[in-house]
Short mmCIF file of C-alpha atoms (C1' of nucleotides) in Angstrom, two decimals:
data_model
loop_
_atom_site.label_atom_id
_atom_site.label_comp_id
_atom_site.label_asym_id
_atom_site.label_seq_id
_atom_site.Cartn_x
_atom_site.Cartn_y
_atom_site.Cartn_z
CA UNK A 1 -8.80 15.24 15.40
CA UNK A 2 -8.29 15.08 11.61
CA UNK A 3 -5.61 14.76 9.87
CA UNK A 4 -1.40 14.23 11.26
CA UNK A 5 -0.73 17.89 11.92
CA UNK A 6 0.78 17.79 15.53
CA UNK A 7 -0.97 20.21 18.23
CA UNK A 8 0.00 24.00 18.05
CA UNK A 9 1.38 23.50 14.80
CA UNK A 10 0.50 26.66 12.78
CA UNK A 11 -2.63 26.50 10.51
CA UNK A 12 -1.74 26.75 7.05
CA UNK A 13 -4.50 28.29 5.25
CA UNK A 14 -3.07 28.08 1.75
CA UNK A 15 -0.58 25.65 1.10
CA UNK A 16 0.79 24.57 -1.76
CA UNK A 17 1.23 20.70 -2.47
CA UNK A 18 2.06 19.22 -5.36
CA UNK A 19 1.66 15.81 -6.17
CA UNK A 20 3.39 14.02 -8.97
CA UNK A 21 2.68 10.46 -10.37
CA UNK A 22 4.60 8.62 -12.95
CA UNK A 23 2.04 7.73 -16.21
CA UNK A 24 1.85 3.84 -16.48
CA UNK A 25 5.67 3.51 -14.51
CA UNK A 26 6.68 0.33 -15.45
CA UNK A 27 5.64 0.33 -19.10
CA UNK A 28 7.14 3.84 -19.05
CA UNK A 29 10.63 2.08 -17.52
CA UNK A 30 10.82 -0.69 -20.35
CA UNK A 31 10.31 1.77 -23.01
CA UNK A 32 13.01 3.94 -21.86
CA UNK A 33 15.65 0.92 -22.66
CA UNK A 34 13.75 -0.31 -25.39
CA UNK A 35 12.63 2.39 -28.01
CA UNK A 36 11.15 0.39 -30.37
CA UNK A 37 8.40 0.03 -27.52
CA UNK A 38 7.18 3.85 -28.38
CA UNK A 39 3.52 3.98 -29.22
CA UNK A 40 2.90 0.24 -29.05
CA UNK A 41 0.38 -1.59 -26.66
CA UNK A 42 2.65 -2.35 -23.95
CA UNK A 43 2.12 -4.75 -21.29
CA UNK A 44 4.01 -5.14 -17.78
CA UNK A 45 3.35 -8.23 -15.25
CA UNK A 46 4.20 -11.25 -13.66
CA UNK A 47 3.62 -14.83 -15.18
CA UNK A 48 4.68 -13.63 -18.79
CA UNK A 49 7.56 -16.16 -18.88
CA UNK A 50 6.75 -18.71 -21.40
CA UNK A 51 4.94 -21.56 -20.35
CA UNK A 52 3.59 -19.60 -17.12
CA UNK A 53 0.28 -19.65 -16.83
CA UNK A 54 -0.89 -17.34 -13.38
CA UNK A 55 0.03 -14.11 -12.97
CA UNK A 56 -1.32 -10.87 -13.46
CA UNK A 57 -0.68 -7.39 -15.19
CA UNK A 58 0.83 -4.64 -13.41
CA UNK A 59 0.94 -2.16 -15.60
CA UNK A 60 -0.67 -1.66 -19.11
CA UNK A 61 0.30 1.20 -21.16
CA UNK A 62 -2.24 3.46 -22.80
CA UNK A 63 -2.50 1.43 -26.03
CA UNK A 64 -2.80 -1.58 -24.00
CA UNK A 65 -5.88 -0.15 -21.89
CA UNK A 66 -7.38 0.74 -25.28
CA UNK A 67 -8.15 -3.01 -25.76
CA UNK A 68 -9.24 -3.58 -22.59
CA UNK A 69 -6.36 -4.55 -20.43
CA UNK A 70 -6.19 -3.47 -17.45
CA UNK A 71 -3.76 -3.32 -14.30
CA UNK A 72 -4.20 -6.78 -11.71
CA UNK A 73 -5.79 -8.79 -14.44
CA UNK A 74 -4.80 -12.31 -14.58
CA UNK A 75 -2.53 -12.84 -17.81
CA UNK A 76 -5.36 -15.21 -19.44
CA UNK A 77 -7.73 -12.34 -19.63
CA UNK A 78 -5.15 -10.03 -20.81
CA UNK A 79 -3.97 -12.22 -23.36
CA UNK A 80 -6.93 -12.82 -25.10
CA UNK A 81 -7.80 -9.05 -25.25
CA UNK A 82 -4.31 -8.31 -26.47
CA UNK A 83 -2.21 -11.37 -27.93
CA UNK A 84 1.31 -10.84 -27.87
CA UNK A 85 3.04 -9.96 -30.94
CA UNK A 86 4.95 -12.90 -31.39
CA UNK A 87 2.40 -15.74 -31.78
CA UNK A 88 -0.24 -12.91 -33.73
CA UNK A 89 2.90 -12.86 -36.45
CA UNK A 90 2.72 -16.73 -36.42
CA UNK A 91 -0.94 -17.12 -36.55
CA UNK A 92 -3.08 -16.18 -39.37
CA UNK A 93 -6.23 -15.83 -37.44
CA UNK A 94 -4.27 -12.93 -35.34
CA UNK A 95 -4.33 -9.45 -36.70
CA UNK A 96 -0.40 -7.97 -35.93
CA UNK A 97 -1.85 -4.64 -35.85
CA UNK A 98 -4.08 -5.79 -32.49
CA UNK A 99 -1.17 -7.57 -30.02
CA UNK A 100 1.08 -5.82 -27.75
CA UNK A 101 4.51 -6.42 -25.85
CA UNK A 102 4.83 -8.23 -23.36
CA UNK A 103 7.21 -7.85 -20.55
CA UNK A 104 8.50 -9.50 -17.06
CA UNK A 105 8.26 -7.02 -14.13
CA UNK A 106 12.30 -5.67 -13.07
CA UNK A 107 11.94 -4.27 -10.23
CA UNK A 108 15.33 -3.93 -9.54
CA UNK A 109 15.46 -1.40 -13.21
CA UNK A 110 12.34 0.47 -12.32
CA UNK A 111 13.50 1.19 -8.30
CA UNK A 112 16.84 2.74 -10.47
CA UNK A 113 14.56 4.84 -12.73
CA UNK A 114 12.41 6.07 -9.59
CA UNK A 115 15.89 6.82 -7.75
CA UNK A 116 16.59 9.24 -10.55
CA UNK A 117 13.19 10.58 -10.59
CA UNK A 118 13.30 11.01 -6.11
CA UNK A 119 16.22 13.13 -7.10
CA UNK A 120 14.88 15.77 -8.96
CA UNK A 121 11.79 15.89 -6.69
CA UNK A 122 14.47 16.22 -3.24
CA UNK A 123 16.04 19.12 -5.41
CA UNK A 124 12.54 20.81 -6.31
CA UNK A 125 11.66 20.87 -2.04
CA UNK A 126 12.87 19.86 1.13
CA UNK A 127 9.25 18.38 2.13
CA UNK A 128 8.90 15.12 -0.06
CA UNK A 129 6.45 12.38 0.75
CA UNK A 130 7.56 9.58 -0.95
CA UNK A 131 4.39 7.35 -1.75
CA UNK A 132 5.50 4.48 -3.97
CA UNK A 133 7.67 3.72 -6.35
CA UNK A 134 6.56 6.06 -8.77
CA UNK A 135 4.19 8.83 -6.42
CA UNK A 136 5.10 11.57 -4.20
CA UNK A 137 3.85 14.61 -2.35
CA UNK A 138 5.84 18.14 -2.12
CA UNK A 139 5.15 21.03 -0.32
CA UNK A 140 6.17 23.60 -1.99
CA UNK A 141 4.46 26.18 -0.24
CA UNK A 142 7.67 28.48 0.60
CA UNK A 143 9.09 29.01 -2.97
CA UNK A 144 5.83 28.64 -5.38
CA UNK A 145 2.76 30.91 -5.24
CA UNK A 146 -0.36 30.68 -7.30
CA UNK A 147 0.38 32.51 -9.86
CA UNK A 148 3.80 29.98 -10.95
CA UNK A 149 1.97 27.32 -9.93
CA UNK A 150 1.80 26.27 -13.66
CA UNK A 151 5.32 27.24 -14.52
CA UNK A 152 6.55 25.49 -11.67
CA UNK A 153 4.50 21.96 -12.47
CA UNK A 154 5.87 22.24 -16.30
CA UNK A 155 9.38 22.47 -15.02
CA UNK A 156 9.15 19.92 -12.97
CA UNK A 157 7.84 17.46 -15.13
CA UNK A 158 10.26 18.65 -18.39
CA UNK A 159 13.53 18.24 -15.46
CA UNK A 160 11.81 15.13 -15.06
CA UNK A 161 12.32 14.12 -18.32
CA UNK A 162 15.16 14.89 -19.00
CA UNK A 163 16.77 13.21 -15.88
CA UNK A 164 15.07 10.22 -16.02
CA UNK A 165 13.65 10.19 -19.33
CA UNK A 166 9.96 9.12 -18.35
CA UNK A 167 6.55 11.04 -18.56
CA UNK A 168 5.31 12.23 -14.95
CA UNK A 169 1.60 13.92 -14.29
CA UNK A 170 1.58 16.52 -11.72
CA UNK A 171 -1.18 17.74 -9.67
CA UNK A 172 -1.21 21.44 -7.92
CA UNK A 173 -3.51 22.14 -5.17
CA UNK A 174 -3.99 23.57 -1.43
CA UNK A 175 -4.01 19.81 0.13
CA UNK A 176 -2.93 16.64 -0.45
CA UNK A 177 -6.11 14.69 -1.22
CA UNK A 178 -7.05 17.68 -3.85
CA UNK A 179 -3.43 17.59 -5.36
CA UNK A 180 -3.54 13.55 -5.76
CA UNK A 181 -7.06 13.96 -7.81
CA UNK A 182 -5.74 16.94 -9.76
CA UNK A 183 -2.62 14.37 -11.01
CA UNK A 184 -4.79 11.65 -12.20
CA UNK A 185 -7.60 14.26 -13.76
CA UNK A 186 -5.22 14.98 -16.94
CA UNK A 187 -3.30 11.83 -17.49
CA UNK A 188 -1.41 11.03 -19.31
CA UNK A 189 1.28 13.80 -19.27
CA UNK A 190 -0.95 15.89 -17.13
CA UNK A 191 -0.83 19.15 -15.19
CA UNK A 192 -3.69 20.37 -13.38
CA UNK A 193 -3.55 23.12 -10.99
CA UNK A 194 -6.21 23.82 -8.78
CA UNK A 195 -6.17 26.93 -6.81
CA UNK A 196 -7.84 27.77 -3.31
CA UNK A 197 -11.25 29.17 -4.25
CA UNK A 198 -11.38 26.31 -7.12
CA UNK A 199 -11.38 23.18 -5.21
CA UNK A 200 -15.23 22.17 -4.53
CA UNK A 201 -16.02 23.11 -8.04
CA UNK A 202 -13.24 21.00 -9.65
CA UNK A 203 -13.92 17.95 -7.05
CA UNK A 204 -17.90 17.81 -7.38
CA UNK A 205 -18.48 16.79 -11.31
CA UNK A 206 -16.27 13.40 -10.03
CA UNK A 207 -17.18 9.79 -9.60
CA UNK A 208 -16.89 9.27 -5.68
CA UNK A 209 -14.39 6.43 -6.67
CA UNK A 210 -12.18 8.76 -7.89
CA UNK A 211 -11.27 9.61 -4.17
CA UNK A 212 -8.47 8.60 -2.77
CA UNK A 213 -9.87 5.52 -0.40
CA UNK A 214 -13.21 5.23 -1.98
CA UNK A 215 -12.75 1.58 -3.68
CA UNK A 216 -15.15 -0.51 -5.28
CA UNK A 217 -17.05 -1.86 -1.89
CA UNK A 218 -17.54 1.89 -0.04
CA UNK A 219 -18.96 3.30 -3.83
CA UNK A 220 -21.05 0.88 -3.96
CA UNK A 221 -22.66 1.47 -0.18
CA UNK A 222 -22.51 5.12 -0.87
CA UNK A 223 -24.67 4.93 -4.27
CA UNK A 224 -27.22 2.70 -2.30
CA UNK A 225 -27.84 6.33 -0.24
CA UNK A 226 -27.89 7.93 -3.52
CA UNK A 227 -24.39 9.40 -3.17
CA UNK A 228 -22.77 8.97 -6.66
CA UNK A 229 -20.29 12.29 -7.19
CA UNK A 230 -17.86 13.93 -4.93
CA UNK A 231 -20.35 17.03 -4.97
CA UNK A 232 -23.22 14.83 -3.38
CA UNK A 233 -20.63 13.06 -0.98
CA UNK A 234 -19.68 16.74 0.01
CA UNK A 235 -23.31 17.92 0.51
CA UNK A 236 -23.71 14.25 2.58
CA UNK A 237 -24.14 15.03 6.38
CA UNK A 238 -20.78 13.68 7.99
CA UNK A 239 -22.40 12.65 11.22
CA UNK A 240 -24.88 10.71 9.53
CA UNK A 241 -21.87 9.18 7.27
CA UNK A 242 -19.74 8.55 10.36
CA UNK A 243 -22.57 6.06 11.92
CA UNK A 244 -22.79 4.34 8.67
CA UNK A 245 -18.72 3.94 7.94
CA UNK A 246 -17.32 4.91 11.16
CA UNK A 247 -14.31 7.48 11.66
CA UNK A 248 -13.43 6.88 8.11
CA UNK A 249 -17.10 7.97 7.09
CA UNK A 250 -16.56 11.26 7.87
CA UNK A 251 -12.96 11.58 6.82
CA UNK A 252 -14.63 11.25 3.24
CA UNK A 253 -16.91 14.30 3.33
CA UNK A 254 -14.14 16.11 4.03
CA UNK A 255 -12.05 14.40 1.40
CA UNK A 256 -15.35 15.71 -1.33
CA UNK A 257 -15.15 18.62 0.18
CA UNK A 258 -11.24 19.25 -0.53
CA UNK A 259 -10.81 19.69 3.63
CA UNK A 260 -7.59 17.97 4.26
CA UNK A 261 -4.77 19.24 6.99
CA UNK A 262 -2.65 16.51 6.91
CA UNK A 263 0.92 18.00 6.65
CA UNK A 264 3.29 16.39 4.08
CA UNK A 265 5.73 14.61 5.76
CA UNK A 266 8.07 11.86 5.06
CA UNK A 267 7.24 8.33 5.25
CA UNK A 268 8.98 6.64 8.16
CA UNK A 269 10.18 2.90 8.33
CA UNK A 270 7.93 0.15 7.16
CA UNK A 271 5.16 -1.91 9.29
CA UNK A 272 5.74 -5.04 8.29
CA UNK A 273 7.08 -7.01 5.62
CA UNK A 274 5.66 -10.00 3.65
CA UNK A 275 6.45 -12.37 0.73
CA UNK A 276 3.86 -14.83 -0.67
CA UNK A 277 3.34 -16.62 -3.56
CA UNK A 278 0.47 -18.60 -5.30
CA UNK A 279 0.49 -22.20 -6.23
CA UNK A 280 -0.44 -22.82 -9.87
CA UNK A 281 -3.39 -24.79 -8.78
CA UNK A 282 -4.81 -25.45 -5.54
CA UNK A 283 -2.81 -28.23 -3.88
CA UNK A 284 -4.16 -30.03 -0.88
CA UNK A 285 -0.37 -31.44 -0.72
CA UNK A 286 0.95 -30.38 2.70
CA UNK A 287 4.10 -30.88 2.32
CA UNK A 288 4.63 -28.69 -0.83
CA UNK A 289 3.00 -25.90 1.21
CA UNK A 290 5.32 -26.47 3.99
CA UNK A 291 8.14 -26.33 1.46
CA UNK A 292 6.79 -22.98 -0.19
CA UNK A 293 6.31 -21.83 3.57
CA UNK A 294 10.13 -22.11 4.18
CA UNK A 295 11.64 -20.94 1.53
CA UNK A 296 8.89 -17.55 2.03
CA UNK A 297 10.08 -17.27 5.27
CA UNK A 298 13.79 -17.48 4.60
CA UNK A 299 13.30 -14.85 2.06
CA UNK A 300 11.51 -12.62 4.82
CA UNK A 301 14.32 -13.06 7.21
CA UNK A 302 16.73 -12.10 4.80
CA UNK A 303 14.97 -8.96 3.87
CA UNK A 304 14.37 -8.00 7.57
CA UNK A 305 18.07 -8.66 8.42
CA UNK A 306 19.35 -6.40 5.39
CA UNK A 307 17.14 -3.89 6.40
CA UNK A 308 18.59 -4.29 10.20
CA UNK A 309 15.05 -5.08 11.19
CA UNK A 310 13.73 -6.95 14.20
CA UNK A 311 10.59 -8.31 14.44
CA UNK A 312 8.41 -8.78 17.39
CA UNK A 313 5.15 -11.17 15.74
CA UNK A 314 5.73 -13.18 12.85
CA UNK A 315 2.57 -14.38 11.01
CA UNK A 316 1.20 -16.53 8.27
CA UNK A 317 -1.64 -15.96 5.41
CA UNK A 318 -3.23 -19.19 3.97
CA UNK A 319 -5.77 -18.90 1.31
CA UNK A 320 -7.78 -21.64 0.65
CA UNK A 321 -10.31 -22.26 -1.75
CA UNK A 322 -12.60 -20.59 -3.03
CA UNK A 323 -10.74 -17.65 -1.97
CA UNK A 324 -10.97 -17.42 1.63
CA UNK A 325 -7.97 -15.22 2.84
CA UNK A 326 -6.79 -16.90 6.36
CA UNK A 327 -4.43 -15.04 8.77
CA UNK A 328 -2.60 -16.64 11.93
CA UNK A 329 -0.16 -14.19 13.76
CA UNK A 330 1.66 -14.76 17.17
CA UNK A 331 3.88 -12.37 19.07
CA UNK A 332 7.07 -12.85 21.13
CA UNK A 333 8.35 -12.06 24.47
CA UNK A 334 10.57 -9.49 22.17
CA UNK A 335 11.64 -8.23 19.12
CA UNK A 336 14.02 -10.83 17.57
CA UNK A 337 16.48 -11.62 14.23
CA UNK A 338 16.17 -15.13 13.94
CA UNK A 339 15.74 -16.71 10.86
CA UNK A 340 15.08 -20.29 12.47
CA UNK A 341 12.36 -18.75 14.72
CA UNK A 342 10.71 -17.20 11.89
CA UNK A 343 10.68 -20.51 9.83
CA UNK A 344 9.34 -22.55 13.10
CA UNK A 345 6.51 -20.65 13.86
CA UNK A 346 5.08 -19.77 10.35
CA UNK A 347 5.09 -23.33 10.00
CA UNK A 348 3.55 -23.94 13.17
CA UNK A 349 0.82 -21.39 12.54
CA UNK A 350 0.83 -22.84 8.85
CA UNK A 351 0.03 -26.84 10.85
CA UNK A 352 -3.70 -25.83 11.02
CA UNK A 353 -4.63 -25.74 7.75
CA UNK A 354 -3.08 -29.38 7.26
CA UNK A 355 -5.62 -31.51 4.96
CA UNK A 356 -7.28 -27.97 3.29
CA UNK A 357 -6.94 -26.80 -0.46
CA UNK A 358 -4.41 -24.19 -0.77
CA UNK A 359 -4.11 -21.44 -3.29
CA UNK A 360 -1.62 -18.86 -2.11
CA UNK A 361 0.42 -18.72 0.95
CA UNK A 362 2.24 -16.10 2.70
CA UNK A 363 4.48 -14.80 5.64
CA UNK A 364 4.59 -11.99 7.16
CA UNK A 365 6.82 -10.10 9.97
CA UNK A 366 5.44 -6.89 11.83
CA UNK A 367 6.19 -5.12 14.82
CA UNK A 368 8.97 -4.13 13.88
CA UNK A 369 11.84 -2.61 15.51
CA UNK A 370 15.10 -1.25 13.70
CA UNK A 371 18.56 -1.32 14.72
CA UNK A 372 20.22 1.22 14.26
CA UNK A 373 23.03 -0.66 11.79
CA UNK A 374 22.39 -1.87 8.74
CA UNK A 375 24.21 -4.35 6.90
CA UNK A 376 26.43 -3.22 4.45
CA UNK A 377 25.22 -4.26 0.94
CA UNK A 378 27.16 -3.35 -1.84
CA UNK A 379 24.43 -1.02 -3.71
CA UNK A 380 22.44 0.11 -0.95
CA UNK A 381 24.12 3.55 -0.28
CA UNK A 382 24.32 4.23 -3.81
CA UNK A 383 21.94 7.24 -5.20
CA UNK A 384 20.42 7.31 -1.54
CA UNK A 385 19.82 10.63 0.83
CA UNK A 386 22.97 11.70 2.14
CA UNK A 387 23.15 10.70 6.34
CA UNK A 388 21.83 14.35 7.27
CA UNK A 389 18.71 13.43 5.02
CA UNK A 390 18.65 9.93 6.77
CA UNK A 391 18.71 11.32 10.09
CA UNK A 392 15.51 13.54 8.98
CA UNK A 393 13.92 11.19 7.74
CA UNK A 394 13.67 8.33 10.33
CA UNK A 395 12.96 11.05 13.09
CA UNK A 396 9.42 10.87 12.36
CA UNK A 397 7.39 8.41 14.57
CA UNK A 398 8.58 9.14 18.23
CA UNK A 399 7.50 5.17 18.58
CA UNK A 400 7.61 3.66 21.46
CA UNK A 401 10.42 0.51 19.44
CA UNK A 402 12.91 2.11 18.69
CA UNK A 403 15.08 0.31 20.96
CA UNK A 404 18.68 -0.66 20.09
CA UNK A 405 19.81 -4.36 20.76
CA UNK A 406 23.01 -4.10 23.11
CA UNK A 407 26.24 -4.10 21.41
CA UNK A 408 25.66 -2.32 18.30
CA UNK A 409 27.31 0.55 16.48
CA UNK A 410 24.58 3.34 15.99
CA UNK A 411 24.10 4.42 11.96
CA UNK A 412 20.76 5.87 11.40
CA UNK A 413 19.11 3.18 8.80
CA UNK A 414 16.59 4.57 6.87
CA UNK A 415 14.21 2.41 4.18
"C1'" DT B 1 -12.99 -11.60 -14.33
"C1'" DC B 2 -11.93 -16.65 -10.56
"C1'" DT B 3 -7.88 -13.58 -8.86
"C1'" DG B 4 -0.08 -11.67 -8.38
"C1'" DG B 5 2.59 -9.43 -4.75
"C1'" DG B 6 3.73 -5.95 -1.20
"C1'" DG B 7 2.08 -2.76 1.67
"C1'" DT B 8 -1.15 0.60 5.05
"C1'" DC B 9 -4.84 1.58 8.13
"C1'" DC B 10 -9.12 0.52 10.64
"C1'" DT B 11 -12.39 -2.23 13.40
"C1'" DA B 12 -14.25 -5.64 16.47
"C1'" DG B 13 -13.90 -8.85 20.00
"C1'" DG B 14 -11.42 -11.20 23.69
"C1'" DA B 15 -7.97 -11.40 27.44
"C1'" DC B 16 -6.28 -9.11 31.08
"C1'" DC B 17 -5.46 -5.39 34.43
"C1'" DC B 18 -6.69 -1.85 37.87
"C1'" DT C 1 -22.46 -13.53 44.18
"C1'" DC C 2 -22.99 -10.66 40.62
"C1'" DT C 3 -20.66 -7.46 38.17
"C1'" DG C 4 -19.07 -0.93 37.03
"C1'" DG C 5 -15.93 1.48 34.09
"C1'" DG C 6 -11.68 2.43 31.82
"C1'" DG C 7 -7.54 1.12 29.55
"C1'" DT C 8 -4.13 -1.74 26.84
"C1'" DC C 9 -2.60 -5.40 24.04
"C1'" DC C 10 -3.41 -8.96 20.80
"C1'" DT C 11 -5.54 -11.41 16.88
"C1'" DA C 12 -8.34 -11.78 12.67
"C1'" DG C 13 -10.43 -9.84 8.97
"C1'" DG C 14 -11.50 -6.29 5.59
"C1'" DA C 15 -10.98 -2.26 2.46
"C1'" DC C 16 -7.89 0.04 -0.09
"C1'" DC C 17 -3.62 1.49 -2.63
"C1'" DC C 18 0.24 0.85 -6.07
#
DNA sequence: TCTGGGGTCCTAGGACCC
DNA sequence: TCTGGGGTCCTAGGACCC
């Protein structure tokens, strides 16, 4: 029952995946239009804007890391590890030498630079998982054997460079999980192959948190029973570690062991889609959360509509103080588009929490549904996967939504 | 360390149905 | 009147990832 492969699909003893992840993306990204950012501690977030105070880092170059700054820190922290250049030239306690750059997340920039990057990988093989903005999977099983393996990850990664002009590690292994820890195991500007007989020996040495899905809370259960390396997670009986963590339990022994059959495939539509946004401090005012509530789920409908998505439950996430994370969700007779809707009931699922201190709040559409028109936008077909490539890619789920409101033209959307 | 924003997947319990 | 067994859908929360 592991893994996606479907039923009577072929089993593919010795695959080859490769997986490639862009070192420190963002930082990379502002670098690329700003030389002068070579070599410095560079710092990438939101809340940098002068006189912001909340916010956090997203991404913190090498240099940055050295001084202890690390990625979803809150800016206060960050900044007094690292002060930014500016006010250390201004301040005679503040060594110029010690402060880094810091810079706004642009999304909008960075999506361009991974467009260019998606490109090279769609030309390398036909099978691309597309992760994130700046992480993908390829099989590149029919084309690359073990012994280019190496040849194969260094081209990649120089035709990387030179058509997007940003540093990429690459990973080389029989599976997916393996191929994601070989990536990160040489960064930055890494390339780690890892061939079939190699994997349990190259896994075992590691920290069980450097598995993919092993975060801070299951490491911490799993050295409590003494399991503190991949090597003693893969010894680790995995009916013993499927009563303690359930299905997922023993979906990490394999992980450790490097057993993993999941086929790469393309990643279909999206789940859901959110937007949410933190108050500066706590407000028990009800009305400004109300407020912040609207305008979140205007911006939601607008996204869903440009993306020609319906959605079937809309839902709102209220955290309150300390930090309790809330979540209200109702569904509908049917998946709708309707912006007023969407505003009435977050706010009516938003009413209960009238009178309590408020931190962050958030909305949220899922069950989604997509028809099968998108809305023209003037940039959205630029750079993109021809229709053919389109087509591929959205025929992936077989799910049961895929219905088409009445009265529509029928374009494959894809993203 | 007192916490940004956008996602995915899993689990548990309740409602409801046959 | 007390109550089997199986299935689906929905909601809420949690862990994790980038």
């Amino acid at each position: 029952v592991s893994g996606t492969r479907l039923p009577g699909a072929p089993e593919r003893e010795e695959r080859v995946v490769c997986h490639v992840d862009m070192d420190c993306f963002y930082a990379a990204c502002e670098r690329r239009r700003e030389p002068a950012l070579a070599g410095e501690p560079v710092v990438v977030g939101m809340g940098f804007e002068p006189g912001e105070t909340h916010g956090a880092v997203a991404t913190a170059s090498y240099e940055a890391r050295e001084y202890g700054v690390e990625s979803a820190q809150p800016i206060s922290q960050a900044l007094e590890k690292l002060p930014r250049k500016i006010e250390a030239a201004q301040d005679d306690d503040l060594s110029v030498e010690d402060a880094g750059f810091y810079r706004t997340v642009d999304m909008a920039f960075y999506q361009s630079v991974s467009e260019e990057v998606k490109a090279v990988l769609h030309e390398a093989s036909e099978t691309v998982r597309e992760v994130s903005i700046d992480e993908a999977y390829l099989d590149v099983t029919d084309g690359v054997g073990w012994d280019d393996a190496e040849a194969f990850g260094a081209d990649l990664k120089t035709r990387i460079e030179a058509a997007a002009e940003v540093p990429a590690s690459v990973g080389i292994a029989p599976n997916m999980s393996t191929a994601k820890v070989a990536s990160d195991a040489d960064k930055p500007d890494g390339l780690v192959v890892v061939r079939p007989g190699e994997v349990r020996e190259f896994l075992a040495p590691l920290d069980v948190e450097e598995l993919h899905g092993v975060g801070p809370v299951t490491a911490g259960e799993l050295r409590e029973r003494g399991i503190e390396t991949a090597g003693d997670l893969a010894a680790a009986d995995a009916y013993d570690l499927e009563q303690a963590f359930g299905e997922r339990g023993r979906e990490l022994v394999h992980r450790a062991r490097g057993e993993d059959d999941r086929a790469v495939e393309p990643v279909g539509r999206p789940k859901s889609l959110s937007r949410e946004s933190a108050f500066t401090e706590a407000t028990t005012d009800h009305g400004a959360v109300r407020e912040r509530v609207r305008t979140l789920a205007t911006d939601v409908a607008e996204r869903a509509s440009a993306k020609g998505a319906l959605y079937a439950t809309i839902g709102v996430k209220v955290v309150t103080t300390p930090y309790d994370v809330n979540t209200r969700a109702r569904s509908l007779a049917g998946p709708v588009d309707e912006p007023d809707l969407l505003e009435e009931v977050a706010l009516d699922l938003l009413a209960e929490f009238d009178g309590e201190q408020v931190r962050k709040v958030g909305v949220r559409v899922s069950s989604l549904s997509f028809t099968t028109r998108q809305q023209a936008s003037l940039d959205s077909w630029e750079g993109r996967p021809t229709p053919e490539e389109r087509t591929q890619s959205g025929a992936d789920s077989g799910a049961p939504d895929e219905r088409e409101p009445p009265g529509q033209t029928s374009i494959t959307d894809f993203d």
